[in-house]
Short mmCIF file of C-alpha atoms and ligand atoms in Angstrom, two decimals:
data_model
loop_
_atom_site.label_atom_id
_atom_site.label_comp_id
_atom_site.label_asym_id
_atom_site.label_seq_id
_atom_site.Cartn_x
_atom_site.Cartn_y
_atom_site.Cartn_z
CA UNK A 302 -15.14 -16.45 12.58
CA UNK A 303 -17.16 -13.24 12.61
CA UNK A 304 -15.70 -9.82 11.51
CA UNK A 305 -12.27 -9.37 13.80
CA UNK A 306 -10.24 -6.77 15.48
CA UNK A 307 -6.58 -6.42 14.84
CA UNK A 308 -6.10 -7.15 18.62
CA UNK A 309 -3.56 -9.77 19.19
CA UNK A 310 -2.96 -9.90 15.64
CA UNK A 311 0.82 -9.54 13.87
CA UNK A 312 0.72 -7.12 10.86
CA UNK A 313 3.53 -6.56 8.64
CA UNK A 314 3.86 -2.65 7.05
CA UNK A 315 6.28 -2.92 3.60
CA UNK A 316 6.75 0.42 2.35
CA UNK A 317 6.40 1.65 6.14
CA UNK A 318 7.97 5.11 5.63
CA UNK A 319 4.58 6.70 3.47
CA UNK A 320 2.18 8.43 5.94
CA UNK A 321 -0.42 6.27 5.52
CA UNK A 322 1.63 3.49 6.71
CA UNK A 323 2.43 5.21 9.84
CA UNK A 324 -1.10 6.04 10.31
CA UNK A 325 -2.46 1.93 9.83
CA UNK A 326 0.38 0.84 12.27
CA UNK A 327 -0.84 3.67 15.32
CA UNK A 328 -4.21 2.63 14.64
CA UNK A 329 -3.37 -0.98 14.50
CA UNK A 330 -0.97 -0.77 17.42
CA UNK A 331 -3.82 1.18 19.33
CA UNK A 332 -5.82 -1.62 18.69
CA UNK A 333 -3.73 -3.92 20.25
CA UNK A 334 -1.89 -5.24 17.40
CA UNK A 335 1.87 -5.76 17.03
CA UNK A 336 3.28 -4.29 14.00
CA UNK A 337 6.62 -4.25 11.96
CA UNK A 338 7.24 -1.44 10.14
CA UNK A 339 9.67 -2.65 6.84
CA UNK A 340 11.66 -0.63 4.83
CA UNK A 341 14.47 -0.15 2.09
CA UNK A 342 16.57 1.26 5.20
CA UNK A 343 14.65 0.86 8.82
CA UNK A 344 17.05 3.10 10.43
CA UNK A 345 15.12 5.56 9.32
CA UNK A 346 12.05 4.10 10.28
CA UNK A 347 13.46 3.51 13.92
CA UNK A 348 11.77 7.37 14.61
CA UNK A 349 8.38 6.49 13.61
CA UNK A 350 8.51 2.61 15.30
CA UNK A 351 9.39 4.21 18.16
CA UNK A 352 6.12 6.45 18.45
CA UNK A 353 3.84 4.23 18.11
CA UNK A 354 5.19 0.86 19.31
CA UNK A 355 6.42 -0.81 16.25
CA UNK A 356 9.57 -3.45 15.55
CA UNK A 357 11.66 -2.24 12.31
CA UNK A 358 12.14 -4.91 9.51
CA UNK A 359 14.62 -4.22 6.51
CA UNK A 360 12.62 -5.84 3.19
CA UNK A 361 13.45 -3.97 -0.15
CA UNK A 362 11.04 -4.70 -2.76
CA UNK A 363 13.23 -4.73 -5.70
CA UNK A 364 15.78 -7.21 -3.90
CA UNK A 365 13.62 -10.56 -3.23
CA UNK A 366 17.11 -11.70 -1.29
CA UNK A 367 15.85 -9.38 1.38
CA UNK A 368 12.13 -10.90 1.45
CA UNK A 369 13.46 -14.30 1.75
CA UNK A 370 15.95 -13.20 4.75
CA UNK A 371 12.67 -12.02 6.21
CA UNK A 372 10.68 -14.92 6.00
CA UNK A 373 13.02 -17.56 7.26
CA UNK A 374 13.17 -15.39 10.21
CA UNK A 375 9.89 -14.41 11.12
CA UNK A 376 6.95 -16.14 12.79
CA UNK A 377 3.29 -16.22 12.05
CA UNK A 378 1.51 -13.34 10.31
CA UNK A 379 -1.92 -12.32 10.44
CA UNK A 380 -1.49 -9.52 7.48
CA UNK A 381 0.55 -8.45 5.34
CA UNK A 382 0.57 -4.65 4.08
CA UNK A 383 2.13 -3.68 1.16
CA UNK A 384 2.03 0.58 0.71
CA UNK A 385 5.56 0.89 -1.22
CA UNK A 386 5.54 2.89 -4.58
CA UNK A 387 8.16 4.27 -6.54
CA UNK A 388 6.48 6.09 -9.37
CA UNK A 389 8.13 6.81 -12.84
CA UNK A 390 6.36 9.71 -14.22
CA UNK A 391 6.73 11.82 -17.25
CA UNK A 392 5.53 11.69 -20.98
CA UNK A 393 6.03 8.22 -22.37
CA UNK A 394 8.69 9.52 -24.63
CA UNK A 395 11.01 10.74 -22.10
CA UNK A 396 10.78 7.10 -20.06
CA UNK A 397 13.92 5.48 -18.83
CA UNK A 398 13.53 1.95 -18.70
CA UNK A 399 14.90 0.96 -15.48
CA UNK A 400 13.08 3.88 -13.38
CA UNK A 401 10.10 2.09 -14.93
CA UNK A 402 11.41 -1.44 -13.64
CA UNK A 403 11.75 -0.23 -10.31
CA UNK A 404 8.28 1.42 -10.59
CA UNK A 405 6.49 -2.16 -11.48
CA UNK A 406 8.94 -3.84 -8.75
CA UNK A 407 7.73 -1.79 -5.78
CA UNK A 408 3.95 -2.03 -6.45
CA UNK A 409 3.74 -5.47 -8.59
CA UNK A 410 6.89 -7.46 -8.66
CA UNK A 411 7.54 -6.57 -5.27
CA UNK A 412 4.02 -8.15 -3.97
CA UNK A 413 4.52 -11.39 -6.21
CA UNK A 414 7.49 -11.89 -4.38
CA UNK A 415 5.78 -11.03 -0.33
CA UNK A 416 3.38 -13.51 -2.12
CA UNK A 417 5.80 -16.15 -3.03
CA UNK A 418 8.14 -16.48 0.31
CA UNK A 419 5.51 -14.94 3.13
CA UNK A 420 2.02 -16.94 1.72
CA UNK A 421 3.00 -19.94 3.75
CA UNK A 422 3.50 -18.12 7.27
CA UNK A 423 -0.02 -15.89 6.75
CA UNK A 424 -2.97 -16.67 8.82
CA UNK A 425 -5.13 -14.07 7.88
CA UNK A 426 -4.79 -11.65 4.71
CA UNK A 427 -2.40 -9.67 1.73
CA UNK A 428 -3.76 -5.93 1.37
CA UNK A 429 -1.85 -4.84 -1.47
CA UNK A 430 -2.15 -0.59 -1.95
CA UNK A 431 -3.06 0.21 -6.02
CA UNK A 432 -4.23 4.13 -6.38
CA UNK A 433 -7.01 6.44 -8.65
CA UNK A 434 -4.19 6.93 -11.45
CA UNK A 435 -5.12 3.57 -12.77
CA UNK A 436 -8.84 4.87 -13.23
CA UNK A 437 -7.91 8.43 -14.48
CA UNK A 438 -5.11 8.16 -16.54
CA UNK A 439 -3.13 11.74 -17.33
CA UNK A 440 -0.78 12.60 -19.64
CA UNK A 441 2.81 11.80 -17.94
CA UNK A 442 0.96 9.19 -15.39
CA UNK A 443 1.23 6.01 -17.70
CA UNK A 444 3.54 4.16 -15.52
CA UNK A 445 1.45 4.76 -12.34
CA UNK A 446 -2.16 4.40 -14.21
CA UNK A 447 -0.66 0.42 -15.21
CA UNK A 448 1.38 -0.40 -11.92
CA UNK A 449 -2.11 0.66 -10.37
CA UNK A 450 -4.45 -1.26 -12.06
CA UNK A 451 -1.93 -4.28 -12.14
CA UNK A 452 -2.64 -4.38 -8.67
CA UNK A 453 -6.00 -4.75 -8.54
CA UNK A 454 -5.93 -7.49 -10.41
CA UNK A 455 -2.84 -8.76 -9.21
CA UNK A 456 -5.62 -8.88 -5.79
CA UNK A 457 -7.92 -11.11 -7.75
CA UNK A 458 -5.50 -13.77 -9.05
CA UNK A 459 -3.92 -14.15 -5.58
CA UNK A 460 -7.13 -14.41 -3.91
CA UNK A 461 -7.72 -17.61 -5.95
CA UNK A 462 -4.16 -18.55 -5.70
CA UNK A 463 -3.45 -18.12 -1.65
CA UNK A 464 -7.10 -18.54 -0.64
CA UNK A 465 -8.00 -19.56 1.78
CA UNK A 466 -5.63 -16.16 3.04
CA UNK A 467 -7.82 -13.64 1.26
CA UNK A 468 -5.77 -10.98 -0.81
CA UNK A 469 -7.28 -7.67 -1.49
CA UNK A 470 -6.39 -4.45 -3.17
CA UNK A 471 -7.03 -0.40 -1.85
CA UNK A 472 -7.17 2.37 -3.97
CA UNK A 473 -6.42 5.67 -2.66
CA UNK A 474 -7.78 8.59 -4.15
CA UNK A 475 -5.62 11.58 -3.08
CA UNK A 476 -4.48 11.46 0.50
CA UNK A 477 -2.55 14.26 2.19
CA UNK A 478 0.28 12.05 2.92
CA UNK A 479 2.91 13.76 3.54
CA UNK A 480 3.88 12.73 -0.46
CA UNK A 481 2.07 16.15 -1.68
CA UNK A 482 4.66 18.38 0.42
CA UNK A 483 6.89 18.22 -2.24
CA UNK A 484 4.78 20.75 -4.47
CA UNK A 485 6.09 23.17 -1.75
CA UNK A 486 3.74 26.40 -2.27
CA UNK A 487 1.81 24.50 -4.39
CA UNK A 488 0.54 21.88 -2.27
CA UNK A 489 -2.49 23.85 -1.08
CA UNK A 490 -4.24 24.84 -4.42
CA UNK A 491 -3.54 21.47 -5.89
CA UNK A 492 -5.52 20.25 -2.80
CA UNK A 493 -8.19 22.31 -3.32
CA UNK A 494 -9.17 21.63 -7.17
CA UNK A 495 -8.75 18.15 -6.54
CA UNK A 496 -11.15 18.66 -3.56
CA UNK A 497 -13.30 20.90 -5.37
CA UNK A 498 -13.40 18.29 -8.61
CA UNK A 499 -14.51 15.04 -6.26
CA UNK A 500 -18.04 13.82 -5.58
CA UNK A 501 -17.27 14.22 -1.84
CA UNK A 502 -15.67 17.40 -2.23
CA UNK A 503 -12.76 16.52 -0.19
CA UNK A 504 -9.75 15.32 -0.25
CA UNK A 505 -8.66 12.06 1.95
CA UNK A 506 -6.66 12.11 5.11
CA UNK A 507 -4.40 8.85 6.14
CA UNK A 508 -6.96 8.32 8.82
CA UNK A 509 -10.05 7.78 6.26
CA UNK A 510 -7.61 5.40 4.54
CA UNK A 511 -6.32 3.39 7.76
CA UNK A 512 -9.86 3.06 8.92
CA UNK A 513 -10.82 1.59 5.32
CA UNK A 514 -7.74 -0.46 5.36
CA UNK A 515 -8.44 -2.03 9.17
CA UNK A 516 -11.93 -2.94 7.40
CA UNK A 517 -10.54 -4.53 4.31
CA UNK A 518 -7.70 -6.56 6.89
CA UNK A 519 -10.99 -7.45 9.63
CA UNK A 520 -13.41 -8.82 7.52
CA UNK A 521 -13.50 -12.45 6.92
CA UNK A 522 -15.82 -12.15 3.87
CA UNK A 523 -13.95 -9.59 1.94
CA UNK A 524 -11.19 -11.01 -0.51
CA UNK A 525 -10.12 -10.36 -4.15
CA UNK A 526 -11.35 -7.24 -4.06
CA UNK A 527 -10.63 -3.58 -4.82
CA UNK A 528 -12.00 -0.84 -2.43
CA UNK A 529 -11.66 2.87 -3.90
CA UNK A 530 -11.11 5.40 -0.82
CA UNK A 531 -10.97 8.51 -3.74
CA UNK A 532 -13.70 10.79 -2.93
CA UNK A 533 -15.39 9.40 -6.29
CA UNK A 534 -12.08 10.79 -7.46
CA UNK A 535 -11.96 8.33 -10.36
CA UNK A 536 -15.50 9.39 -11.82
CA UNK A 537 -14.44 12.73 -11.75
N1 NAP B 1600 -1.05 9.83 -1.04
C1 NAP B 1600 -1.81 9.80 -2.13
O1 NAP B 1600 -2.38 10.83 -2.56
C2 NAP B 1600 -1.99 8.51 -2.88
C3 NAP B 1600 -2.82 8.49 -4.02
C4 NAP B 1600 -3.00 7.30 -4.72
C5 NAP B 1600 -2.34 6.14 -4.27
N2 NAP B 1600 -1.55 6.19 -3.17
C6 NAP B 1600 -0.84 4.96 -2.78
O2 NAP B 1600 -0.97 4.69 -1.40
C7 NAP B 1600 0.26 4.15 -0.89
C8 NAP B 1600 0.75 4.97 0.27
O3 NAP B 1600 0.79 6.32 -0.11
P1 NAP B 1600 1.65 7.41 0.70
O4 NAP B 1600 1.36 8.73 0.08
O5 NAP B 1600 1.43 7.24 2.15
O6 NAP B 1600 3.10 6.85 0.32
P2 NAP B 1600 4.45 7.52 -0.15
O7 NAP B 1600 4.70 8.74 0.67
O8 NAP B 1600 4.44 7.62 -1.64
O9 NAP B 1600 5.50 6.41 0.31
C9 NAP B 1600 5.83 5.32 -0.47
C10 NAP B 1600 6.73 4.43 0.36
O10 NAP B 1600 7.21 3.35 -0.45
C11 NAP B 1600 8.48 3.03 0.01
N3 NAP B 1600 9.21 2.29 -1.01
C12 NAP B 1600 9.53 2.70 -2.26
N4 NAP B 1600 10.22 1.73 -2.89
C13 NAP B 1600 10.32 0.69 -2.02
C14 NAP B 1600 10.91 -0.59 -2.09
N5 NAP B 1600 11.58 -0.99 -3.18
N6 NAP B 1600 10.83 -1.41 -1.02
C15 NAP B 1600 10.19 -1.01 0.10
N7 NAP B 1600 9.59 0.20 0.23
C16 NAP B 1600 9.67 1.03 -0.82
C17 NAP B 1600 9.14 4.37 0.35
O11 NAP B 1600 10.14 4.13 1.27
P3 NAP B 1600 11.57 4.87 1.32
O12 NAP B 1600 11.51 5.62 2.62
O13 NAP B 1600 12.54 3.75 1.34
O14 NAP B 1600 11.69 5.75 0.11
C18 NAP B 1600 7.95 5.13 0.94
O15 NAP B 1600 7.91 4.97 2.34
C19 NAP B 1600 1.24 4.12 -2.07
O16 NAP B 1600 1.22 2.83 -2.66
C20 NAP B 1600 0.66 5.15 -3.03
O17 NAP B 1600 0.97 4.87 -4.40
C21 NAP B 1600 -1.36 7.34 -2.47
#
């Protein structure tokens, strides 16, 4: 098979409350796809669905009872998305140990498991979402910098593992998600110096990354791999 469309295809969204998720399911529904939208709680995804022609799922990433429920339920799969994060921020010393357990279950643990109980019902492909943190580690962003880069190669080991489903990993740069609103006031400057302070000058939009995403989830060659949608961010 030649590079495909997402037309006809069935595409499951974890973590389908972030903005980017709600972009990749319009696009994918314009497309022609059919998409399920899974959360923590899908009532409150029920708004969203709605809009652009998406079923609700509940699938919690830290509770792999939920996952299972899921999969004895569902039907074939063409994709699976995974764009949940729960980041645990803040200098190392001031860590508390479970906010970093929840952190690793939403972007690592959380995957193994989609992995373990959905592998056998995919046709197609795993796209798991890692971020630049894991290339430019800060002060205060340990946590997110190793759930990160676990991901990508979380996205190689699977690849050999599931193949021949390919599994593959994409690394946002910073996207104006909706996930920067809560610098209030702030929002705008940050914006701009990251902008200002990336090769391409810009920051990303959840379009750039669903159109990067429907590439990674089309293409029959691409697996195991990492694509950074950053700007350059990480070189930065
Ligand atoms: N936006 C950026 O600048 C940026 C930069 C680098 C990387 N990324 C990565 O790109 C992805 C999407 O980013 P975004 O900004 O659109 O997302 P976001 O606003 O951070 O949303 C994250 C989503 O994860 C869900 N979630 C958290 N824990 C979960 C769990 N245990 N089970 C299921 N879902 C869970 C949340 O759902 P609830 O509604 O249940 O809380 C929320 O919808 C994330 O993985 C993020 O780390 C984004």
């Amino acid at each position: 098979m030649d590079i495909t469309t997402l037309a006809g295809q069935d595409l499951l969204i974890v973590g389908g409350g972030s903005g980017i998720a709600r972009a990749l399911a319009a696009d994918a529904v314009a497309e022609g796809a059919t998409v399920t939208l899974a959360g923590r709680d899908p009532q409150r995804l029920a708004p969203v669905a709605a809009q652009v022609g998406a079923a609700t799922a509940r699938i919690d990433l830290t509770d792999e009872g939920s996952i299972a429920a899921f999969a004895a339920t569902s039907g074939p799969l063409d994709h699976v998305v995974s764009l949940a994060a729960a980041p645990a921020n803040g200098p190392v010393a001031e860590l508390d140990r479970d906010a970093v357990h929840t952190a690793f279950d939403a972007k690592v643990v959380g995957p193994l498991l989609l992995a373990k109980h959905l592998a056998p019902l995919v046709r197609g492909s795993f796209l798991l979402f890692s971020g630049v943190a894991a290339w430019r580690p800060a002060p205060g962003r340990s946590v997110m910098a190793t759930t990160n880069g676990a991901v990508a190669f979380l996205a190689e080991a699977l690849a050999v593992e599931l193949a021949p489903v390919r599994v593959n990993a994409l690394s946002p740069g910073i996207v104006d998600s909706g996930q920067w609103d809560r610098l209030g006031d702030g929002k705008d400057a940050f914006l701009a110096a990251t902008a200002a302070a990336n090769p391409a000058r810009r920051t990303g939009t959840p379009a750039q990354v669903s159109a990067a995403a429907r590439s990674l989830l089309t293409n029959p060659f691409v697996t195991g791999t990492t694509l950074h949608v950053d700007g350059g961010g990480r070189l930065a």
